[in-house]
Amino acid sequence: MSKLYIYDSMQNKKVVFEPLDTQNIRVYACGPTVYDYAHIGNARMAVVFDTLIRLLRYLFPKVTYVSNITDIDDKIIERSNLEKVSTESLTNKFSKIYNRDMKMLNVQEPDYQPKATEYIDEMIQAIAKLEKEKYAYFSDGHVMFNVNSFKSYGALSSRKQQEQIAGSRVKVSSYKKNPEDFVLWKPSKDNEPFWKSPWGRGRPGWHTECFVMATKILGTPFDIHGGGLDLKFPHHENELAQSCCFSGNLDNKKSYAKYWMHNGFVTVDAEKMSKSLGNIKLVKDYLNIYNGEVIRLSLLSAHYRSPLNWSEEVLLQSKNILMKYNKILDALKNLVIIKNTKENKIIIEIEKALLDDLNISKAFSILDASVKEINKKNEIEKKYIKEAIEFLGEIVGIFIARDDLASSKNKKNLNLNEINILIKKRNEARKNKDYKLADEMRNKLLTMGVEIEDHPEGTKWKEI
RNA sequence: GGCUCGGUGGCAGAGUGGUUAUGCAGCGGAUUGCAAAUCCGUCUACGGCGGUUCGAUUCCGUUCCGAGCCUCCA
């Protein structure tokens, strides 16, 4: 097996992935804050890391994948006040919706999907330890992480504190010793959810949950820590700082995660999809129009680190690609393949592309080339092609729900009987060379939303 | 101001020091009653300017342009 290369955001370069334990690869990726419907950006993160996990599972005997859900946070509180529901019912609702939508995109559930509120005790213990060891301080009801206590702060995002301050928009709160200090524990107002703690009634800051849950579930160091690029700073930087100080590994920035991976943004009209710009696209809205695989492949159409411009063109292109391969798979459905991955030159090439930091476009170009003259190939070659398509499909997470690329919600209730009668009538008319009548039948079917294709073996139809 | 990352043909998107992917769309052809589908063939490209080189889209320098982070965000 060749080596897996991944781009490590800590080193800012592509490196050979060398597992800490080849018998169990451990990965943590930051999931969403659930106070609204999942958007395309959430989906990109989920799909990218799901694809990485699929590849790792192909390469290694065991992979443990953790991806959290943030279910306590200021925005959640704000939204629950607005909708006059409890934070629990709000986050329950949207975490279910998130999981449902991701399932539609063939995203496999993580092995663990911890929620912040399930780890409050552990967070309190961790914060107490940081405070006791002077990495954090108590100030005006808040426990703050003291950035000055960790001299490697900024290593992940290549930032130096002083240079950030000039153009910085960071608010210097009165309870901060240093502008970059961040909240580990904050006091809750009377109408806000709270947990009892040594610092009074309050709730944890955002950056603590991931570090605590990753440490608790995976143990440190683990192999890969991932998430969206916007989390690199400050979220991941802050997780790293807490973890290094917590474990006493002040000089070892790999003591938390060995590698860091970040996926790029989804853009709309070349601008970042973001809440403040109001150009958020929701997964559920696209699931009304497209099959989940179309959306998934669209999300993988650009390399995971590049920006991905979300557009109808991308979706249409993905749909066409899926239709093409589904047709080929359909034509090859009676071929029985013998799993012979190591001998299959197409797979060897595809594997090489995937092992190069998930170069899916390259992998597809190899597949496209192999398929190009499929009609001229003999049976053995066709078996290799089929095996290769299924191989790539498995890693990329497509070609699972075949035949039907229309959204299931978009289905019309068609009268099968009527369709068959019309097709029969049309074929009779064709036999009699009454093409005018034949075309009438076809137009009638079209108005019903049925498109027909004449094949040597008979007339086929599909929904449009 | 600091720190990242990009600029490839109509669009999407890989890659490489010389033989210039791939897909979608387009065009031409085969096929078809006409279509559709399929198959075959085919045109457009590497931001600007310098440099290194026999040769650069690929390396180096410089410049212009764009995106992102430094505030919640996947």
Coordinates of C-alpha atoms (C1' of nucleotides) in Angstrom, one line a residue:
Chain A
M1 CA 0.0 0.0 0.0
S2 CA 1.2 3.4 -0.8
K3 CA 1.4 6.2 1.7
L4 CA -1.4 8.5 2.5
Y5 CA -0.5 12.2 2.2
I6 CA -2.6 14.8 4.0
Y7 CA -2.2 18.6 4.2
D8 CA -1.4 19.5 7.8
S9 CA -2.7 22.9 8.7
M10 CA -0.2 23.2 11.5
Q11 CA 2.8 22.8 9.2
N12 CA 1.1 24.3 6.2
K13 CA 2.2 21.6 4.0
K14 CA 1.4 18.2 2.7
V15 CA 2.9 15.4 4.8
V16 CA 2.9 11.7 5.0
F17 CA 0.2 10.5 7.4
E18 CA 1.9 8.3 10.1
P19 CA -0.7 7.0 12.5
L20 CA 0.0 7.1 16.2
D21 CA -1.5 3.6 16.4
T22 CA -2.1 1.7 13.1
Q23 CA -4.7 -0.5 14.8
N24 CA -6.9 2.5 15.7
I25 CA -6.9 5.8 13.9
R26 CA -8.5 8.5 15.9
V27 CA -10.1 11.5 14.4
Y28 CA -12.1 14.4 15.8
A29 CA -13.9 17.0 13.7
C30 CA -15.8 19.9 15.1
G31 CA -19.5 19.7 14.2
P32 CA -22.3 22.3 14.1
T33 CA -23.9 24.5 16.7
V34 CA -27.5 23.5 16.4
Y35 CA -30.0 26.4 16.5
D36 CA -31.1 26.4 12.9
Y37 CA -31.3 24.1 9.8
A38 CA -28.1 22.6 8.5
H39 CA -26.6 24.8 5.8
I40 CA -24.4 23.8 2.9
G41 CA -21.3 24.8 4.8
N42 CA -22.1 22.4 7.6
A43 CA -22.7 19.8 5.0
R44 CA -19.4 20.4 3.3
M45 CA -17.6 19.8 6.6
A46 CA -19.6 16.7 7.3
V47 CA -19.1 15.3 3.8
V48 CA -15.4 16.0 3.5
F49 CA -14.6 14.4 6.8
D50 CA -17.0 11.5 6.1
T51 CA -15.0 10.9 2.9
L52 CA -11.7 11.1 4.8
I53 CA -13.1 8.6 7.3
R54 CA -14.2 6.3 4.5
L55 CA -10.7 6.4 3.0
L56 CA -9.1 5.8 6.4
R57 CA -11.4 2.8 6.9
Y58 CA -10.3 1.4 3.6
L59 CA -6.7 1.8 4.6
F60 CA -6.7 0.8 8.3
P61 CA -8.4 -1.9 10.3
K62 CA -10.1 0.5 12.7
V63 CA -11.0 4.2 12.8
T64 CA -12.7 6.0 15.7
Y65 CA -14.4 9.1 14.5
V66 CA -15.8 11.7 16.9
S67 CA -17.8 14.7 15.7
N68 CA -19.6 16.8 18.3
I69 CA -22.7 18.9 18.5
T70 CA -22.6 22.2 20.3
D71 CA -25.9 22.5 22.2
I72 CA -25.2 25.3 24.6
D73 CA -24.1 28.7 23.4
D74 CA -25.2 32.3 23.2
K75 CA -26.8 32.0 19.9
I76 CA -28.8 29.0 21.0
I77 CA -30.0 31.0 24.0
E78 CA -30.9 33.9 21.9
R79 CA -32.8 31.8 19.4
S80 CA -34.6 29.9 22.1
N81 CA -35.7 33.1 23.7
L82 CA -36.9 34.3 20.4
E83 CA -38.9 31.2 19.7
K84 CA -40.0 30.9 23.3
V85 CA -38.8 27.3 23.7
S86 CA -36.2 25.8 25.9
T87 CA -32.7 25.4 24.7
E88 CA -33.0 21.7 25.0
S89 CA -36.0 21.4 22.8
L90 CA -34.5 23.7 20.3
T91 CA -31.2 21.8 20.1
N92 CA -32.9 18.5 20.1
K93 CA -35.0 19.5 17.2
F94 CA -32.1 20.8 15.1
S95 CA -29.6 18.1 16.0
K96 CA -32.2 15.6 14.7
I97 CA -32.7 17.6 11.6
Y98 CA -28.9 17.9 11.1
N99 CA -28.5 14.1 11.4
R100 CA -31.4 13.5 9.1
D101 CA -30.1 15.8 6.4
M102 CA -26.6 14.4 6.7
K103 CA -28.0 10.9 6.3
M104 CA -29.6 12.0 3.1
L105 CA -26.1 13.0 1.9
N106 CA -24.8 9.5 2.7
V107 CA -22.8 10.8 5.7
Q108 CA -22.2 7.9 8.0
E109 CA -22.8 8.7 11.6
P110 CA -19.7 9.3 13.6
D111 CA -18.8 6.7 16.2
Y112 CA -19.4 9.2 18.8
Q113 CA -21.4 12.4 18.6
P114 CA -21.0 14.0 22.0
K115 CA -23.0 17.0 23.0
A116 CA -21.5 19.8 25.1
T117 CA -24.1 19.6 27.8
E118 CA -23.3 15.9 28.4
Y119 CA -19.7 16.9 29.5
I120 CA -20.3 19.8 31.8
D121 CA -18.7 18.1 34.8
E122 CA -15.6 17.2 32.9
M123 CA -15.4 20.7 31.6
I124 CA -15.6 22.1 35.1
Q125 CA -12.9 19.8 36.3
A126 CA -10.7 20.8 33.4
I127 CA -11.3 24.5 33.9
A128 CA -10.6 24.1 37.7
K129 CA -7.3 22.4 36.9
L130 CA -6.3 25.2 34.5
E131 CA -7.2 27.8 37.0
K132 CA -5.3 26.0 39.8
E133 CA -2.2 25.8 37.7
K134 CA -2.5 29.5 36.8
Y135 CA -3.3 29.1 33.1
A136 CA -6.6 30.7 33.8
Y137 CA -7.9 33.3 36.2
F138 CA -11.2 34.3 37.7
S139 CA -12.4 37.7 37.0
D140 CA -15.8 39.3 37.4
G141 CA -17.7 36.0 37.3
H142 CA -15.8 34.7 34.4
V143 CA -13.0 32.2 34.2
M144 CA -10.6 33.4 31.5
F145 CA -7.8 31.6 29.8
N146 CA -4.6 33.5 30.2
V147 CA -3.0 33.5 26.8
N148 CA 0.2 34.9 28.2
S149 CA 0.7 31.7 30.2
F150 CA 1.1 29.7 27.0
K151 CA 4.0 31.0 24.9
S152 CA 3.3 28.9 21.9
Y153 CA -0.1 30.6 21.5
G154 CA -0.7 31.3 17.8
A155 CA 1.4 28.3 16.5
L156 CA -1.5 26.7 14.6
S157 CA -2.7 29.8 12.9
S158 CA 0.8 31.4 12.5
R159 CA -0.2 34.5 14.4
K160 CA 1.7 36.7 16.8
Q161 CA -0.4 38.4 19.3
Q162 CA 1.1 41.9 19.0
E163 CA 0.7 42.0 15.3
Q164 CA -2.9 41.1 15.5
I165 CA -3.8 44.0 17.7
A166 CA -3.4 46.8 15.1
G167 CA -6.3 46.0 12.9
S168 CA -8.0 43.9 15.4
R169 CA -11.7 44.1 16.2
V170 CA -11.4 42.2 19.4
K171 CA -13.3 43.9 22.2
V172 CA -11.3 44.3 25.2
S173 CA -13.6 43.5 28.0
S174 CA -12.9 44.8 31.4
Y175 CA -12.5 41.4 32.8
K176 CA -9.7 40.4 30.4
K177 CA -6.1 40.8 31.3
N178 CA -5.1 40.5 27.7
P179 CA -7.2 41.2 24.7
E180 CA -6.8 37.6 23.4
D181 CA -7.8 35.9 26.6
F182 CA -10.9 33.8 26.1
V183 CA -13.7 32.6 28.2
L184 CA -13.7 29.2 29.8
W185 CA -16.7 29.7 32.0
K186 CA -19.1 32.5 32.0
P187 CA -21.9 33.5 34.4
S188 CA -25.5 32.9 33.4
K189 CA -28.1 35.6 33.8
D190 CA -31.3 34.6 35.7
N191 CA -33.2 33.7 32.6
E192 CA -30.4 31.7 31.0
P193 CA -29.6 28.0 31.4
F194 CA -26.9 27.4 34.0
W195 CA -24.9 24.7 35.7
K196 CA -23.6 25.0 39.2
S197 CA -19.8 25.4 39.4
P198 CA -17.1 26.6 41.8
W199 CA -17.5 30.0 40.1
G200 CA -21.2 30.2 40.5
R201 CA -24.1 29.5 38.2
G202 CA -22.9 29.6 34.7
R203 CA -22.0 27.8 31.5
P204 CA -18.9 26.8 29.6
G205 CA -17.3 28.8 26.9
W206 CA -17.3 27.3 23.4
H207 CA -13.6 26.4 23.1
T208 CA -13.6 24.1 26.1
E209 CA -16.1 21.5 25.0
C210 CA -14.1 20.1 22.1
F211 CA -10.9 19.8 23.9
V212 CA -12.6 18.1 26.8
M213 CA -14.6 15.7 24.7
A214 CA -11.8 14.8 22.4
T215 CA -9.5 14.2 25.4
K216 CA -12.1 12.1 27.2
I217 CA -13.3 10.0 24.2
L218 CA -10.2 9.6 22.1
G219 CA -7.4 10.4 24.5
T220 CA -4.4 12.6 23.6
P221 CA -2.6 12.8 21.4
F222 CA -5.0 11.6 18.7
D223 CA -4.3 11.5 15.0
I224 CA -6.3 14.2 13.2
H225 CA -8.3 17.1 14.3
G226 CA -10.5 18.7 11.7
G227 CA -13.1 21.3 11.0
G228 CA -14.0 24.2 8.8
L229 CA -11.3 26.7 8.0
D230 CA -13.0 29.4 10.1
L231 CA -12.4 27.3 13.2
K232 CA -8.7 27.4 12.8
F233 CA -8.6 30.6 14.6
P234 CA -9.6 31.2 17.3
H235 CA -11.4 28.0 18.1
H236 CA -8.8 25.4 17.3
E237 CA -6.0 27.6 18.6
N238 CA -7.8 27.9 21.9
E239 CA -8.5 24.2 22.1
L240 CA -4.8 23.6 21.5
A241 CA -3.7 26.1 24.2
Q242 CA -6.0 24.5 26.7
S243 CA -5.0 21.0 25.9
C244 CA -1.2 21.7 26.1
C245 CA -1.6 23.5 29.4
F246 CA -4.0 20.9 30.8
S247 CA -1.6 18.0 30.0
G248 CA 1.5 20.0 30.9
N249 CA 2.9 19.6 27.4
L250 CA 3.8 23.3 27.0
D251 CA 6.4 22.7 24.4
N252 CA 4.8 20.0 22.3
K253 CA 2.2 21.4 20.0
K254 CA 1.5 17.9 18.7
S255 CA 0.6 16.7 22.2
Y256 CA -3.1 17.3 21.4
A257 CA -3.6 16.3 17.8
K258 CA -0.8 15.1 15.6
Y259 CA -2.3 16.6 12.4
W260 CA -4.9 19.3 11.7
M261 CA -7.1 19.4 8.6
H262 CA -9.4 22.2 7.6
N263 CA -11.9 22.3 4.8
G264 CA -12.5 25.5 2.7
F265 CA -15.6 27.6 2.6
V266 CA -18.6 27.4 0.5
T267 CA -19.1 30.6 -1.4
V268 CA -22.0 32.1 -3.2
D269 CA -21.2 34.4 -6.1
A270 CA -17.5 34.2 -4.9
E271 CA -18.4 35.5 -1.4
K272 CA -18.2 33.4 1.7
M273 CA -21.5 31.9 2.7
S274 CA -22.0 33.5 6.1
K275 CA -24.7 34.4 8.6
S276 CA -23.8 38.0 8.6
L277 CA -24.0 38.3 4.8
G278 CA -27.4 36.5 4.8
N279 CA -26.5 34.3 1.9
I280 CA -26.9 31.0 3.7
K281 CA -28.2 28.1 1.7
L282 CA -29.9 25.3 3.5
V283 CA -29.4 21.6 2.9
K284 CA -33.1 20.9 3.3
D285 CA -34.1 23.2 0.5
Y286 CA -31.8 21.5 -2.0
L287 CA -33.0 18.1 -0.8
N288 CA -36.4 19.1 -2.1
I289 CA -35.0 19.4 -5.5
Y290 CA -32.0 17.1 -5.8
N291 CA -31.1 13.7 -4.6
G292 CA -28.7 13.7 -1.7
E293 CA -26.0 12.2 -3.9
V294 CA -26.1 15.1 -6.3
I295 CA -25.6 17.4 -3.4
R296 CA -22.8 15.3 -2.0
L297 CA -20.9 15.1 -5.2
S298 CA -21.3 18.8 -5.7
L299 CA -19.8 19.3 -2.3
L300 CA -16.8 17.3 -3.4
S301 CA -16.5 18.8 -6.8
A302 CA -13.7 21.2 -5.7
H303 CA -10.8 20.0 -3.7
Y304 CA -11.7 20.1 0.0
R305 CA -9.3 22.9 0.8
S306 CA -10.4 25.2 -2.0
P307 CA -13.3 27.5 -1.9
L308 CA -16.4 25.9 -3.4
N309 CA -18.7 28.2 -5.2
W310 CA -22.3 26.9 -4.8
S311 CA -24.4 27.2 -7.9
E312 CA -27.0 25.4 -10.0
E313 CA -24.3 24.7 -12.6
V314 CA -22.4 22.6 -10.1
L315 CA -25.5 20.7 -9.1
L316 CA -26.4 20.1 -12.7
Q317 CA -22.9 18.9 -13.6
S318 CA -22.9 16.5 -10.6
K319 CA -26.3 15.2 -11.6
N320 CA -25.0 14.5 -15.1
I321 CA -22.0 12.7 -13.8
L322 CA -24.1 10.5 -11.5
M323 CA -26.5 9.7 -14.3
K324 CA -23.7 8.7 -16.6
Y325 CA -22.2 6.3 -14.1
N326 CA -25.5 5.0 -13.0
K327 CA -26.2 4.1 -16.6
I328 CA -22.9 2.4 -16.9
L329 CA -23.4 0.5 -13.7
D330 CA -26.8 -0.5 -14.9
A331 CA -25.4 -1.8 -18.1
L332 CA -22.8 -3.8 -16.2
K333 CA -25.2 -5.0 -13.5
N334 CA -25.1 -8.7 -14.5
L335 CA -21.3 -8.8 -14.4
V336 CA -20.1 -10.6 -11.3
I337 CA -16.9 -9.0 -10.1
I338 CA -14.3 -10.8 -8.1
K339 CA -12.7 -8.4 -5.6
N340 CA -9.3 -8.1 -7.1
T341 CA -8.4 -4.6 -6.0
K342 CA -4.6 -5.2 -6.0
E343 CA -4.6 -6.3 -9.6
N344 CA -6.9 -3.7 -10.9
K345 CA -4.8 -1.0 -12.5
I346 CA -7.6 1.5 -12.6
I347 CA -8.1 1.1 -8.9
I348 CA -4.4 1.4 -8.2
E349 CA -4.4 4.7 -10.1
I350 CA -7.5 5.9 -8.3
E351 CA -6.2 4.9 -5.0
K352 CA -3.0 6.9 -5.7
A353 CA -5.1 10.0 -6.4
L354 CA -7.1 9.6 -3.3
L355 CA -4.1 9.0 -1.1
D356 CA -2.7 12.3 -2.4
D357 CA -4.7 14.5 0.1
L358 CA -8.0 13.3 -1.3
N359 CA -7.7 14.3 -4.9
I360 CA -11.1 13.3 -6.0
S361 CA -11.1 15.2 -9.2
K362 CA -8.1 13.3 -10.3
A363 CA -9.7 10.1 -9.3
F364 CA -12.7 10.8 -11.4
S365 CA -10.5 11.7 -14.4
I366 CA -8.9 8.3 -14.2
L367 CA -12.3 6.7 -14.0
D368 CA -13.6 8.7 -16.9
A369 CA -10.6 7.7 -19.0
S370 CA -11.1 4.0 -18.2
V371 CA -14.8 4.2 -19.1
K372 CA -14.3 6.1 -22.3
E373 CA -14.1 3.1 -24.7
I374 CA -16.1 0.8 -22.6
N375 CA -17.9 -0.7 -25.5
K376 CA -14.7 -1.9 -27.0
K377 CA -13.6 -3.6 -23.8
N378 CA -13.8 -7.3 -23.2
E379 CA -15.5 -8.8 -20.3
I380 CA -12.5 -8.9 -18.0
E381 CA -11.8 -5.3 -18.6
K382 CA -15.4 -4.4 -18.0
K383 CA -15.2 -6.2 -14.7
Y384 CA -12.2 -4.1 -13.7
I385 CA -14.1 -1.0 -14.7
K386 CA -17.2 -2.0 -12.7
E387 CA -15.0 -2.8 -9.7
A388 CA -13.3 0.6 -10.1
I389 CA -16.5 2.5 -10.2
E390 CA -17.8 0.7 -7.2
F391 CA -14.5 1.3 -5.4
L392 CA -14.5 5.1 -6.0
G393 CA -18.3 5.2 -5.2
E394 CA -17.7 3.6 -1.9
I395 CA -15.0 6.1 -0.8
V396 CA -16.7 9.1 -2.2
G397 CA -20.1 7.9 -0.9
I398 CA -22.1 7.8 -4.1
F399 CA -23.7 5.3 -6.4
I400 CA -25.6 4.0 -3.5
A401 CA -29.1 5.2 -4.3
R402 CA -29.3 4.5 -7.9
D403 CA -31.9 4.8 -10.6
D404 CA -33.5 7.8 -9.1
L405 CA -31.7 11.1 -9.0
A406 CA -34.9 13.1 -8.5
S407 CA -35.6 14.1 -5.0
S408 CA -37.9 11.6 -3.3
K409 CA -40.0 14.5 -2.2
N410 CA -40.3 15.7 -5.7
K411 CA -42.0 12.5 -7.0
K412 CA -45.3 12.8 -8.7
N413 CA -48.0 10.2 -8.5
L414 CA -47.9 8.6 -11.9
N415 CA -50.5 6.3 -13.3
L416 CA -48.4 3.4 -14.4
N417 CA -51.3 1.9 -16.3
E418 CA -51.9 5.0 -18.3
I419 CA -48.3 5.3 -19.2
N420 CA -48.1 1.8 -20.4
I421 CA -51.2 2.2 -22.5
L422 CA -49.9 5.4 -24.1
I423 CA -46.5 3.8 -24.9
K424 CA -48.3 0.8 -26.4
K425 CA -50.5 3.0 -28.5
R426 CA -47.5 5.0 -29.7
N427 CA -45.6 1.9 -30.7
E428 CA -48.6 0.7 -32.6
A429 CA -48.8 4.0 -34.4
R430 CA -45.1 3.8 -35.2
K431 CA -45.5 0.4 -36.6
N432 CA -48.2 1.8 -38.9
K433 CA -45.9 4.7 -39.8
D434 CA -48.5 7.1 -38.3
Y435 CA -45.8 9.4 -36.9
K436 CA -48.2 12.2 -36.2
L437 CA -50.2 10.1 -33.8
A438 CA -47.0 8.7 -32.3
D439 CA -45.8 12.2 -31.6
E440 CA -49.1 13.1 -30.0
M441 CA -48.7 10.2 -27.6
R442 CA -45.2 11.3 -26.7
N443 CA -46.4 14.9 -26.1
K444 CA -49.1 13.6 -23.9
L445 CA -46.6 11.6 -21.9
L446 CA -44.4 14.6 -21.7
T447 CA -47.2 16.7 -20.2
M448 CA -47.6 14.0 -17.6
G449 CA -43.9 14.4 -16.8
V450 CA -42.8 11.2 -18.5
E451 CA -39.9 11.1 -21.0
I452 CA -39.5 8.1 -23.3
E453 CA -36.5 6.6 -24.9
D454 CA -36.7 4.0 -27.7
H455 CA -34.1 1.3 -27.3
P456 CA -33.5 -1.8 -29.5
E457 CA -35.0 -3.9 -26.7
G458 CA -38.1 -1.7 -26.3
T459 CA -39.3 1.7 -25.1
K460 CA -38.1 2.9 -21.7
W461 CA -39.5 5.8 -19.8
K462 CA -38.4 8.0 -16.9
E463 CA -39.8 10.8 -14.8
I464 CA -38.6 14.3 -15.5
Chain B
rG1 C1' -1.5 46.7 9.9
rG2 C1' -0.6 41.2 10.6
rC3 C1' -1.5 36.2 8.8
rU4 C1' -3.4 32.5 5.1
rC5 C1' -4.8 30.9 0.3
rG6 C1' -5.8 31.5 -4.8
rG7 C1' -5.6 33.5 -10.1
rU8 C1' -5.9 27.5 -15.8
rG9 C1' -10.2 27.3 -22.1
rG10 C1' -17.8 29.4 -22.2
rC11 C1' -18.3 27.0 -17.1
rA12 C1' -16.4 23.4 -13.4
rG13 C1' -11.7 21.5 -12.2
rA14 C1' -6.8 18.4 -12.0
rG15 C1' -1.8 18.5 -13.3
rU16 C1' 3.1 19.0 -15.4
rG17 C1' 10.0 21.9 -16.9
rG18 C1' 9.2 19.7 -23.3
rU19 C1' 4.6 15.0 -25.2
rU20 C1' -0.6 20.6 -23.1
rA21 C1' -6.0 15.7 -17.9
rU22 C1' -11.2 15.1 -17.2
rG23 C1' -16.3 16.6 -16.9
rC24 C1' -20.4 19.9 -18.4
rA25 C1' -21.8 22.9 -22.4
rG26 C1' -20.7 23.8 -27.8
rC27 C1' -19.6 22.1 -32.8
rG28 C1' -19.3 17.9 -36.5
rG29 C1' -20.5 12.8 -37.4
rA30 C1' -22.8 7.7 -36.6
rU31 C1' -27.5 6.0 -35.1
rU32 C1' -33.0 7.3 -35.0
rG33 C1' -39.6 7.9 -38.6
rC34 C1' -38.4 12.3 -35.6
rA35 C1' -36.4 12.5 -30.9
rA36 C1' -34.0 10.8 -26.6
rA37 C1' -30.1 7.9 -25.1
rU38 C1' -25.5 6.1 -26.6
rC39 C1' -21.0 6.1 -29.4
rC40 C1' -17.0 8.5 -32.3
rG41 C1' -14.4 12.9 -33.5
rU42 C1' -13.3 18.2 -32.3
rC43 C1' -12.3 24.0 -31.1
rU44 C1' -11.2 27.6 -27.2
rA45 C1' -6.2 27.9 -21.5
rC46 C1' -2.6 28.5 -18.1
rG47 C1' -3.4 37.2 -14.7
rG48 C1' 0.8 41.1 -16.3
rC49 C1' 6.1 42.0 -16.5
rG50 C1' 11.0 40.3 -15.8
rG51 C1' 14.6 36.2 -14.8
rU52 C1' 16.8 31.0 -14.9
rU53 C1' 16.6 27.4 -19.0
rC54 C1' 17.9 24.7 -25.4
rG55 C1' 12.6 25.1 -23.7
rA56 C1' 8.0 27.5 -18.4
rU57 C1' 1.5 27.3 -17.7
rU58 C1' 4.8 24.5 -14.4
rC59 C1' 11.0 27.1 -11.0
rC60 C1' 12.5 32.2 -9.1
rG61 C1' 11.5 37.5 -8.5
rU62 C1' 8.1 41.3 -9.0
rU63 C1' 3.5 43.4 -9.9
rC64 C1' -1.8 43.5 -10.4
rC65 C1' -6.4 41.2 -9.1
rG66 C1' -9.5 38.2 -5.9
rA67 C1' -11.0 35.4 -1.5
rG68 C1' -10.6 34.4 3.7
rC69 C1' -9.0 35.0 9.0
rC70 C1' -7.6 38.6 13.0
rU71 C1' -15.6 39.3 16.1
rC72 C1' -20.2 34.4 16.2
rC73 C1' -19.6 31.2 11.9
rA74 C1' -18.5 24.6 8.9

